[in-house]
Tab-separated table of C-alpha atoms in Angstrom:
chain	number	residue	atom	x	y	z
R	236	MET	CA	146.883	28.039	78.810
R	237	ASN	CA	146.618	30.247	75.746
R	238	LEU	CA	143.935	32.235	74.080
R	239	THR	CA	141.442	29.990	72.329
R	240	PRO	CA	142.654	30.060	68.675
R	241	SER	CA	140.804	32.534	66.392
R	242	THR	CA	138.557	33.472	69.188
R	243	THR	CA	138.332	37.263	69.965
R	244	SER	CA	134.800	37.515	71.037
R	245	GLY	CA	132.539	35.900	73.660
R	246	VAL	CA	133.756	34.909	77.192
R	247	ALA	CA	135.756	31.988	75.877
R	248	ALA	CA	138.135	34.564	74.285
R	249	TYR	CA	139.422	35.515	77.719
R	250	GLN	CA	140.243	31.951	78.819
R	251	GLY	CA	143.713	31.398	80.176
R	252	THR	CA	146.168	32.316	82.868
R	253	TRP	CA	146.624	36.019	83.251
R	254	SER	CA	149.430	37.743	84.956
R	255	ALA	CA	148.382	40.854	86.804
R	256	THR	CA	149.976	43.653	89.049
R	257	TYR	CA	148.284	46.324	91.038
R	258	SER	CA	149.524	49.445	92.755
R	259	SER	CA	148.365	52.158	95.099
R	260	LYS	CA	147.749	55.911	94.418
R	261	LEU	CA	148.893	56.665	98.046
R	262	GLN	CA	152.353	58.326	98.288
R	263	THR	CA	153.304	56.257	101.355
R	264	GLY	CA	151.842	53.152	102.911
R	265	GLY	CA	149.923	52.002	100.020
R	266	ASP	CA	149.351	48.304	98.875
R	267	SER	CA	150.710	46.724	95.724
R	268	GLY	CA	151.076	43.246	94.583
R	269	SER	CA	150.678	40.703	91.873
R	270	CYS	CA	148.214	38.003	90.800
R	271	SER	CA	148.058	34.876	88.620
R	272	VAL	CA	144.382	34.709	87.511
R	273	VAL	CA	142.899	31.688	85.789
R	274	VAL	CA	139.883	32.748	83.749
R	275	ASN	CA	137.823	29.616	82.746
R	276	ALA	CA	135.834	29.065	79.407
R	277	ASP	CA	132.823	30.691	80.964
R	278	GLY	CA	134.704	33.932	81.726
R	279	VAL	CA	134.669	33.130	85.339
R	280	ILE	CA	137.594	33.482	87.830
R	281	ASP	CA	136.567	30.538	90.023
R	282	PRO	CA	137.703	30.438	93.690
R	283	ALA	CA	138.435	26.742	93.398
R	284	GLN	CA	141.006	27.392	90.630
R	285	ASN	CA	142.222	30.657	92.126
R	286	ALA	CA	142.699	30.217	95.981
R	287	ASN	CA	145.390	32.522	97.170
R	288	ASN	CA	146.171	33.699	93.607
R	289	CYS	CA	147.351	37.121	94.705
R	290	THR	CA	150.156	38.466	96.951
R	291	SER	CA	149.914	41.781	98.703
R	292	SER	CA	152.849	43.802	99.879
R	293	ILE	CA	150.981	44.575	103.075
R	294	SER	CA	148.786	41.536	103.879
R	295	GLY	CA	150.322	38.522	102.077
R	296	GLN	CA	148.135	36.175	100.120
R	297	PHE	CA	144.479	36.821	99.162
R	298	THR	CA	142.009	35.450	96.662
R	299	LEU	CA	140.657	37.391	93.721
R	300	THR	CA	137.522	36.119	91.977
R	301	GLY	CA	134.961	37.422	89.593
R	302	ALA	CA	133.551	37.252	86.122
R	303	LEU	CA	133.832	38.775	82.634
R	304	ASN	CA	131.042	39.429	80.189
R	305	ASP	CA	131.322	38.789	76.556
R	306	GLN	CA	132.569	42.341	75.956
R	307	GLY	CA	135.413	41.771	78.371
R	308	GLN	CA	133.993	43.952	81.217
R	309	PHE	CA	135.326	42.606	84.548
R	310	ALA	CA	133.991	42.918	88.088
R	311	GLY	CA	135.612	41.068	90.924
R	312	THR	CA	136.145	41.035	94.690
R	313	THR	CA	138.855	39.701	96.971
R	314	SER	CA	138.961	37.629	100.086
R	315	SER	CA	140.266	40.771	101.801
R	316	GLY	CA	137.231	42.866	100.754
R	317	ALA	CA	138.589	44.874	97.845
R	318	SER	CA	136.643	45.352	94.571
R	319	TYR	CA	138.220	45.304	91.175
R	320	ILE	CA	136.646	46.621	87.888
R	321	GLY	CA	138.094	46.840	84.476
R	322	GLN	CA	138.272	45.837	80.742
R	323	PHE	CA	139.941	42.863	79.188
R	324	ASP	CA	140.949	42.892	75.431
R	325	ALA	CA	141.303	39.522	73.848
R	326	THR	CA	142.940	40.772	70.688
R	327	SER	CA	145.860	42.501	72.473
R	328	LYS	CA	145.732	39.976	75.371
R	329	SER	CA	145.752	42.878	77.794
R	330	ALA	CA	143.525	44.118	80.612
R	331	ASN	CA	143.333	47.114	82.925
R	332	GLY	CA	141.244	48.811	85.447
R	333	THR	CA	141.015	50.005	88.986
R	334	TRP	CA	140.755	48.559	92.403
R	335	GLN	CA	139.351	49.919	95.796
R	336	ASN	CA	139.825	48.477	99.280
R	337	SER	CA	136.887	48.024	101.516
R	338	GLY	CA	137.904	50.827	103.889
R	339	ASN	CA	137.981	53.318	100.970
R	340	THR	CA	141.353	54.591	101.942
R	341	ASP	CA	143.448	52.809	99.294
R	342	ASN	CA	142.895	52.309	95.610
R	343	GLY	CA	144.734	52.478	92.337
R	344	PRO	CA	145.273	50.856	88.843
R	345	TRP	CA	145.812	47.305	87.957
R	346	GLN	CA	147.042	45.746	84.657
R	347	ALA	CA	147.150	42.230	83.224
R	348	SER	CA	148.437	40.281	80.322
R	349	LEU	CA	148.000	36.824	78.798
R	350	PRO	CA	151.472	35.467	77.662
């Protein structure tokens, strides 16, 4: 799926399948991985479309869900208990932010792009 033609505002501007990676700030033992995230026309990362959409270097597959507002601000959670926040940019087709696991011992940056 590609960015809705000529749309760079509103939640529909973020619609598509985004490729994402995340990494840990920990020197050793930290988590890292990748995700394929389908954002629907309502700006939602729906669990029905995104079951097991991420792979962790530590725990295998997990599901990332959440939603974007019309300014591209993102808040999400995972089936493993981590939280993700960040900012999507429809013009550059890029996104970035931070993640935090539920135990508050591991966190780091994430990045995404829309091909």
